[in-house]
PDB file of C-alpha atoms and ligand atoms in Angstrom:
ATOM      1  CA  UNK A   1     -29.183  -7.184  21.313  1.00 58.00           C
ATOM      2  CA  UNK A   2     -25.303  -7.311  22.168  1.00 72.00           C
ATOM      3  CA  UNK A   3     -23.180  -8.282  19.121  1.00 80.00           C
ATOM      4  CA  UNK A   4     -20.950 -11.819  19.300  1.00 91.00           C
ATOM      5  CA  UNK A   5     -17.424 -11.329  19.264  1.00 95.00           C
ATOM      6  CA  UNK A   6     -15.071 -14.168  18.694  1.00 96.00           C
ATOM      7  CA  UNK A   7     -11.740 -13.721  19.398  1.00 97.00           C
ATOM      8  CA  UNK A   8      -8.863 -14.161  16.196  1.00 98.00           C
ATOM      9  CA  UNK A   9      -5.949 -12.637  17.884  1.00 98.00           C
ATOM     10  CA  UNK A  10      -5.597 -12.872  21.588  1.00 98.00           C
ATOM     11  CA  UNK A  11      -4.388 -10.514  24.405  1.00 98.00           C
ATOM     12  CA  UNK A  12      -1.432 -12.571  24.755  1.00 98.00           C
ATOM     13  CA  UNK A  13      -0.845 -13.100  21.128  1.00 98.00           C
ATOM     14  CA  UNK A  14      -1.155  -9.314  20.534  1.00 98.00           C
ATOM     15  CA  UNK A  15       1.484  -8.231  23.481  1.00 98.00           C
ATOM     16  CA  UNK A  16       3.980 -11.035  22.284  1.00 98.00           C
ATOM     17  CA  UNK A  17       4.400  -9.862  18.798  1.00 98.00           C
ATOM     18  CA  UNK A  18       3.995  -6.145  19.521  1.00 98.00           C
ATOM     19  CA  UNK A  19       7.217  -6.610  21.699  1.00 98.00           C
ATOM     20  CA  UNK A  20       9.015  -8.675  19.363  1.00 98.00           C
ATOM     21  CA  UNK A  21       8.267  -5.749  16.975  1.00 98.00           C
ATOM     22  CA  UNK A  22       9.533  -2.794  19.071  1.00 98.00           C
ATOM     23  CA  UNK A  23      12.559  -4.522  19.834  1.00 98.00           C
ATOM     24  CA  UNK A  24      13.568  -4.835  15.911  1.00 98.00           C
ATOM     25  CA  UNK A  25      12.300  -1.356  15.148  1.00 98.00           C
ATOM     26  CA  UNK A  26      14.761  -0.317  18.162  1.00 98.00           C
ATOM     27  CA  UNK A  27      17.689  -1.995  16.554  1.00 98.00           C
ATOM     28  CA  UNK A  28      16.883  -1.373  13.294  1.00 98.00           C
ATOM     29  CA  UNK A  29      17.071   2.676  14.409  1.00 98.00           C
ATOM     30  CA  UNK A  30      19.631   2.329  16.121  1.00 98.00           C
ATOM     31  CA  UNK A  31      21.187   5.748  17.133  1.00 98.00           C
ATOM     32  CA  UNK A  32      18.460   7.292  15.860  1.00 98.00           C
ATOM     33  CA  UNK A  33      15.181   9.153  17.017  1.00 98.00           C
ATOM     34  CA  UNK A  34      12.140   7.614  15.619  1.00 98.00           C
ATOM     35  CA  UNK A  35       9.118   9.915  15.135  1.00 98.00           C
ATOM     36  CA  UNK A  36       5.880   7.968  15.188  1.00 98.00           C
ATOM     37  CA  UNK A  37       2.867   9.234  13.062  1.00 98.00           C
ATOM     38  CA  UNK A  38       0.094   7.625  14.694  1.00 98.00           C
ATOM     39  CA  UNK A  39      -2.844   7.484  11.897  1.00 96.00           C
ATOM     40  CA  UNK A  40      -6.660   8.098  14.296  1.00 95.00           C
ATOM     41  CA  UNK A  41      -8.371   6.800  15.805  1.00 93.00           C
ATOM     42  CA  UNK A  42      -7.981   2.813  14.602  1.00 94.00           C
ATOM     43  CA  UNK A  43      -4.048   3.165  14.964  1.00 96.00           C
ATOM     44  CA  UNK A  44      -3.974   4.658  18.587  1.00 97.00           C
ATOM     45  CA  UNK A  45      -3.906   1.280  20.960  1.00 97.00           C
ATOM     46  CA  UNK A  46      -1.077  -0.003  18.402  1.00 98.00           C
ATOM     47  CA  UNK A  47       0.656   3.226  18.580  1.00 98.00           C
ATOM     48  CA  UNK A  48       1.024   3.462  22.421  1.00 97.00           C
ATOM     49  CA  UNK A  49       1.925  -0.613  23.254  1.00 98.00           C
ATOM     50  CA  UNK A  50       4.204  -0.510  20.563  1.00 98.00           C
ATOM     51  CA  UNK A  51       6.176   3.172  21.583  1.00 98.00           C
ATOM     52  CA  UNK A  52       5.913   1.164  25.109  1.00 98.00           C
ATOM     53  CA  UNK A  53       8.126  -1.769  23.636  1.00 98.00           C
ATOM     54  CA  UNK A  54      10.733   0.799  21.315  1.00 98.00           C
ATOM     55  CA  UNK A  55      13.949   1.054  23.689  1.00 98.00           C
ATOM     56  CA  UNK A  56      15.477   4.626  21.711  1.00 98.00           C
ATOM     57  CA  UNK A  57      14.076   7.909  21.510  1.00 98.00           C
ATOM     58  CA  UNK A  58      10.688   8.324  20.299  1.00 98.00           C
ATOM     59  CA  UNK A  59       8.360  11.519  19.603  1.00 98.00           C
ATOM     60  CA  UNK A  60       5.035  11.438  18.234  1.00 97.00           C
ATOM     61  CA  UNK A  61       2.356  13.154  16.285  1.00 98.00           C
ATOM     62  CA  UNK A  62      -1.037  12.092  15.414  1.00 98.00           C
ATOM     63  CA  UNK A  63      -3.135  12.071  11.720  1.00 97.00           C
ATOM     64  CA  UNK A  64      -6.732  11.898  11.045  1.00 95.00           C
ATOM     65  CA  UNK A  65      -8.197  10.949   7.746  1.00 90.00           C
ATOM     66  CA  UNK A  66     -11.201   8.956   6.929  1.00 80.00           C
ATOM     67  CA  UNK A  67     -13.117   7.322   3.808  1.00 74.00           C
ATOM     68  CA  UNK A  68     -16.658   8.774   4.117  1.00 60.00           C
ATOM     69  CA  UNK A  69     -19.449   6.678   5.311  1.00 53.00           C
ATOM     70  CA  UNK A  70     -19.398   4.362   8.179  1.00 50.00           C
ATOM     71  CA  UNK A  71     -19.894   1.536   5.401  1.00 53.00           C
ATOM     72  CA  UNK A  72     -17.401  -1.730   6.220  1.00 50.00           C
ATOM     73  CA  UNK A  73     -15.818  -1.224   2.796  1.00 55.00           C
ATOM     74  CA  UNK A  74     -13.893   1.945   2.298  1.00 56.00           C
ATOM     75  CA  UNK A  75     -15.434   4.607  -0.266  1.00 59.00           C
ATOM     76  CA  UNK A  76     -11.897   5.099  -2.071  1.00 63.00           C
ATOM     77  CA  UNK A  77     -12.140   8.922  -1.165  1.00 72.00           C
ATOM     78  CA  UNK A  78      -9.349  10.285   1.405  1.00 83.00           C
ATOM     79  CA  UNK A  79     -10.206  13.157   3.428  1.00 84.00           C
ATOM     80  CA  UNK A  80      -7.342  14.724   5.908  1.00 90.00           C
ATOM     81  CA  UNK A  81      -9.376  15.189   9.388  1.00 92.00           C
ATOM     82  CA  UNK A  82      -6.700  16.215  11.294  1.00 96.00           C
ATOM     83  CA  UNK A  83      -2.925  17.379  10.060  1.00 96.00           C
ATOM     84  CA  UNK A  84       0.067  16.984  11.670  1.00 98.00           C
ATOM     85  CA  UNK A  85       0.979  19.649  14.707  1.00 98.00           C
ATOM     86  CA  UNK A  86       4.743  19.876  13.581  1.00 97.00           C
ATOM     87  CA  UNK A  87       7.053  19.168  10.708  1.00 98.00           C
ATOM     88  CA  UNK A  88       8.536  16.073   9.550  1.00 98.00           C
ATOM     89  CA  UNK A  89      11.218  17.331   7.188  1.00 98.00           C
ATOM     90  CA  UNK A  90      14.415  15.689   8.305  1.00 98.00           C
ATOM     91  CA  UNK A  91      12.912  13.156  10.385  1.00 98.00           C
ATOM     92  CA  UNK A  92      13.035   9.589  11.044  1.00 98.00           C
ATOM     93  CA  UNK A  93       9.127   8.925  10.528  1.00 98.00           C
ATOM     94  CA  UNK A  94       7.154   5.556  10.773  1.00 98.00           C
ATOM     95  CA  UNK A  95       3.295   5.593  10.180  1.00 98.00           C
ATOM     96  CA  UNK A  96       1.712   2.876  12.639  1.00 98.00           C
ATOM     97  CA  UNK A  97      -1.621   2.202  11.310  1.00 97.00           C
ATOM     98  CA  UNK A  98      -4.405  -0.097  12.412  1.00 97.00           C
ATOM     99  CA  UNK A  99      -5.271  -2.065   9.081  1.00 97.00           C
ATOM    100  CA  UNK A 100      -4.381  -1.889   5.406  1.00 96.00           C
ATOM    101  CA  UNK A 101      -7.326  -3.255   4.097  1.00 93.00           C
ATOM    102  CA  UNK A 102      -7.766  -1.782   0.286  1.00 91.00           C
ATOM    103  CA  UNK A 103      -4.610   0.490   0.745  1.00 93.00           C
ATOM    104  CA  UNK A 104      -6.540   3.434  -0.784  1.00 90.00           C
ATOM    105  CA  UNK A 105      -5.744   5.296   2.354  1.00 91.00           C
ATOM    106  CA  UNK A 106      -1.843   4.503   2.531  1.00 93.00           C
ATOM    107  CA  UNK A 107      -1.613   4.848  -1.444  1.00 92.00           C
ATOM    108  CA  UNK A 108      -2.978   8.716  -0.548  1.00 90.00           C
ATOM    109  CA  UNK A 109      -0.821   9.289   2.934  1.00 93.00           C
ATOM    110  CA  UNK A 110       2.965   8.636   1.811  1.00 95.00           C
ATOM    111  CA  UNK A 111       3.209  10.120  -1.387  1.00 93.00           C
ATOM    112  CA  UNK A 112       1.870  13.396  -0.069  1.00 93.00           C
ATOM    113  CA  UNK A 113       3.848  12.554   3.162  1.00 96.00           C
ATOM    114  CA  UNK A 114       7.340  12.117   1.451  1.00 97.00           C
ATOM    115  CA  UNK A 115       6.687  15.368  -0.157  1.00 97.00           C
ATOM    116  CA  UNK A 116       7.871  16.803   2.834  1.00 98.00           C
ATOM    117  CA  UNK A 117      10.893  15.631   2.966  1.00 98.00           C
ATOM    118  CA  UNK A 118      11.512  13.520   5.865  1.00 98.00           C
ATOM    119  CA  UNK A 119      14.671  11.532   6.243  1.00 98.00           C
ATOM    120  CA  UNK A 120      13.265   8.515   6.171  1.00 98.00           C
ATOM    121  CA  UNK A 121       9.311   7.053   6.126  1.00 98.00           C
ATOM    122  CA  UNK A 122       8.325   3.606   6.568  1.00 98.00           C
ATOM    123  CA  UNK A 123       5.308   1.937   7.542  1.00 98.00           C
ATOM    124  CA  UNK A 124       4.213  -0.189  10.416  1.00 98.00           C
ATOM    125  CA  UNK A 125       0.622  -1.844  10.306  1.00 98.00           C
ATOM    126  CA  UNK A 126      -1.154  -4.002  13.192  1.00 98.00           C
ATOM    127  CA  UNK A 127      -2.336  -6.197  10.673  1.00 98.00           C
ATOM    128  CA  UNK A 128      -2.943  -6.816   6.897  1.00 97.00           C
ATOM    129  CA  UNK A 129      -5.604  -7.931   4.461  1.00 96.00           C
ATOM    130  CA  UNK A 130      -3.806  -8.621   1.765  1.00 94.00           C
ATOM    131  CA  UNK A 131      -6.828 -10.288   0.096  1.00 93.00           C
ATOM    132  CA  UNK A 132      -8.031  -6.886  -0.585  1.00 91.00           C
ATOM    133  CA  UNK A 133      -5.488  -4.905  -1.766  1.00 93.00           C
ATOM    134  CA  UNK A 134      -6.705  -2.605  -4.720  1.00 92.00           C
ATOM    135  CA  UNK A 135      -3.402  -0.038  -4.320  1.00 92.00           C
ATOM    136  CA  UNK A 136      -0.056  -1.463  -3.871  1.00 93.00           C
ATOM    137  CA  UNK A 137       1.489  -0.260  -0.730  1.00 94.00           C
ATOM    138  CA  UNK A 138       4.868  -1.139   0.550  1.00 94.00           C
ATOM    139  CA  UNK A 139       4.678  -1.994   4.239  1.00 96.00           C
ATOM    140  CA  UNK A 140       7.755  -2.473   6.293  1.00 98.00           C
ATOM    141  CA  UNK A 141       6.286  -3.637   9.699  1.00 98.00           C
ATOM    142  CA  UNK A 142       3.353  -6.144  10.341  1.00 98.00           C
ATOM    143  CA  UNK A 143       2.212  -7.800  13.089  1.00 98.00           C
ATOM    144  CA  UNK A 144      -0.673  -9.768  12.191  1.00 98.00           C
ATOM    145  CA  UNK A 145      -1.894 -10.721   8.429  1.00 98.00           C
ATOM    146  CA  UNK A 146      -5.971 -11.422   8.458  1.00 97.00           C
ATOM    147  CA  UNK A 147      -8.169 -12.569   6.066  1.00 95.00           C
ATOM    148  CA  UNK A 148     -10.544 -11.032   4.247  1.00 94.00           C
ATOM    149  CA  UNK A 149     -13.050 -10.680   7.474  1.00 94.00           C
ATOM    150  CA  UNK A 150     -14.490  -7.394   9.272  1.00 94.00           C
ATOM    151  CA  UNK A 151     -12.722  -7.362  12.317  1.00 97.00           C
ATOM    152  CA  UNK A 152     -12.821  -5.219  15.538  1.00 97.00           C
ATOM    153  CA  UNK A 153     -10.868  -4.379  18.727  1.00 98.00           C
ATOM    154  CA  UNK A 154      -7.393  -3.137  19.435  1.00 98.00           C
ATOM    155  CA  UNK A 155      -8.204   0.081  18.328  1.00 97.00           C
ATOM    156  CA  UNK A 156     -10.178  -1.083  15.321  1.00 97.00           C
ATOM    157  CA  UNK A 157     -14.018  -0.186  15.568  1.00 95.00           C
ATOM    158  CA  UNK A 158     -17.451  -1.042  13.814  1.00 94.00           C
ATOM    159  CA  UNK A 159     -19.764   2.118  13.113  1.00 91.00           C
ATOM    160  CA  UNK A 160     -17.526   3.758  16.341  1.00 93.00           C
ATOM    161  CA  UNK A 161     -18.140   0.651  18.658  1.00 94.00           C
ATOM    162  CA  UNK A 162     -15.486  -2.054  20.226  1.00 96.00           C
ATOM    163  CA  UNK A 163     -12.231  -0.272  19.859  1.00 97.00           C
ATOM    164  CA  UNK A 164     -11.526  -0.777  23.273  1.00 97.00           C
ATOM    165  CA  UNK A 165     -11.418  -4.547  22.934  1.00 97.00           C
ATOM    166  CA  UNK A 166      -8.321  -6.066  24.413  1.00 97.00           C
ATOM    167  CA  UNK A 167      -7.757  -8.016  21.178  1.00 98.00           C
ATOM    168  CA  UNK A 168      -8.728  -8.827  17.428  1.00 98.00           C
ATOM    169  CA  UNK A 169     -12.416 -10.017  17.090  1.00 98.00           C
ATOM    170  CA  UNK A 170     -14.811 -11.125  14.294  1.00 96.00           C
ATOM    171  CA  UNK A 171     -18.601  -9.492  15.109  1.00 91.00           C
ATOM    172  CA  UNK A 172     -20.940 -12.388  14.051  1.00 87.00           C
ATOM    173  CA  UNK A 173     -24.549 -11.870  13.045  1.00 74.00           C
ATOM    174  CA  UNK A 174     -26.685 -13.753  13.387  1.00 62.00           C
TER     175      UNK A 174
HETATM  176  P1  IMP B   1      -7.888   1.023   3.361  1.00 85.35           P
HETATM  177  O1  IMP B   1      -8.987   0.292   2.641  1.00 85.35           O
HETATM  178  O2  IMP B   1      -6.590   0.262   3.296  1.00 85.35           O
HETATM  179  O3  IMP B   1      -7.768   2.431   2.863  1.00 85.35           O
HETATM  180  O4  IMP B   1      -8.297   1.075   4.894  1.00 85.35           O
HETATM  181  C1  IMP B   1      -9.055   2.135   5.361  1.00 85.35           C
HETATM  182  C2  IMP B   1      -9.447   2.002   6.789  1.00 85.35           C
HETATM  183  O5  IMP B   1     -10.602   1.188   6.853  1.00 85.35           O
HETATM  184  C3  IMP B   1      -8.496   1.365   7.777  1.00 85.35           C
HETATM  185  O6  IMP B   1      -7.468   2.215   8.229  1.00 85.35           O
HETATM  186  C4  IMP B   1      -9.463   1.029   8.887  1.00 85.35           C
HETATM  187  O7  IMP B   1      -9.671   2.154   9.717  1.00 85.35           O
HETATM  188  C5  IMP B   1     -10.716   0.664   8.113  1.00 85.35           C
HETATM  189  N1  IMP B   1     -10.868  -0.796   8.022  1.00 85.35           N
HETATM  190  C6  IMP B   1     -10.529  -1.601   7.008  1.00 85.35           C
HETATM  191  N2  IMP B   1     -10.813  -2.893   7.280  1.00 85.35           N
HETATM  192  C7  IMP B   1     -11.339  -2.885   8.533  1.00 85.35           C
HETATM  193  C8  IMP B   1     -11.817  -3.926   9.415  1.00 85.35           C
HETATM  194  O8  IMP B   1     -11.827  -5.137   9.125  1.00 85.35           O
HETATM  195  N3  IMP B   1     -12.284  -3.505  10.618  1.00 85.35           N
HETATM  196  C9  IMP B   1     -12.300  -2.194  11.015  1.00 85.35           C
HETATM  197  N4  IMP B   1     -11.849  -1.208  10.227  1.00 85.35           N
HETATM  198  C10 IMP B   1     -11.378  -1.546   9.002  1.00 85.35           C
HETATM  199 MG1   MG B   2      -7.124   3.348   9.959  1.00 85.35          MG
END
């Protein structure tokens, strides 16, 4: 049987503050090039509306790392999936992510991130559970803080399913 989904964050609510967001990250860089590290697959529908609403230069490259399992709760363990295609020394970069849920995954990425040097790395998150956090992680950008609920669409999947949802929902079971 098909899951329930009810919605938390609407279409419209989603588009509203993902512009609002590119414009300050466009005058906040002002003069600058801004190279977006997109973090797969969760952060991809984020990455692309919000690159769509940044008025300066923008370049991209794309990360893969998982926690094993397809549990709802992340393992703690990090694995890099997929690296980086180019270099970041020198370079503007912000990481747009999906969901900092424990922060085990951030608390991994940047350190070994700013070991290569770029200019300058912040982070940008769709949205934020900060009910959860076991690793302190210092996020710049957030759209949307959530509680402490599984939550699907926008990019954000359960066991692979729903990413392509239009907006943030809760699967109920029932
Ligand atoms: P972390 O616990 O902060 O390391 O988050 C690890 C990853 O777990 C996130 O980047 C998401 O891909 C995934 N995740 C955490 N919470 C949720 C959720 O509520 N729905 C879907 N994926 C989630
Ligand atoms: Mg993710």
């Amino acid at each position: 049987m098909a899951d329930k989904i009810k919605v938390l964050i609407s279409e419209e609510e989603l588009n509203k503050k993902i512009k609002a967001m590119g414009e300050q990250i466009s005058k906040d860089y002002e003069g600058k090039t801004i190279h977006l590290i997109c973090v797969l697959k969760g952060g991809v529908f984020f990455t692309t509306e919000l690159a769509k609403r940044i008025t300066i230069p923008v370049t991209f490259d794309f990360m893969s790392c998982s926690s094993y399992g397809s549990d709802t709760k992340s393992s703690g363990i990090v694995k890099i999936v997929k690296d980086l295609d180019e270099s970041i020394e020198g370079r503007d970069v912000l990481v747009v992510e999906d969901i900092i849920d424990s922060g085990r995954t951030l608390s991994y990425l940047l350190p070994m991130l700013e070991q290569r040097k770029p200019a300058s790395l912040k982070l940008c998150t769709l949205l934020d559970k900060p009910d959860r956090r076991v690793c302190d992680v210092p996020v710049d950008y957030t759209a949307f803080e959530v509680p402490d609920v599984f939550v699907v669409g926008y990019g954000l999947d359960f066991d692979q399913k729903y990413r392509n949802l239009p907006y943030i929902g809760v699967v109920e079971n029932d």
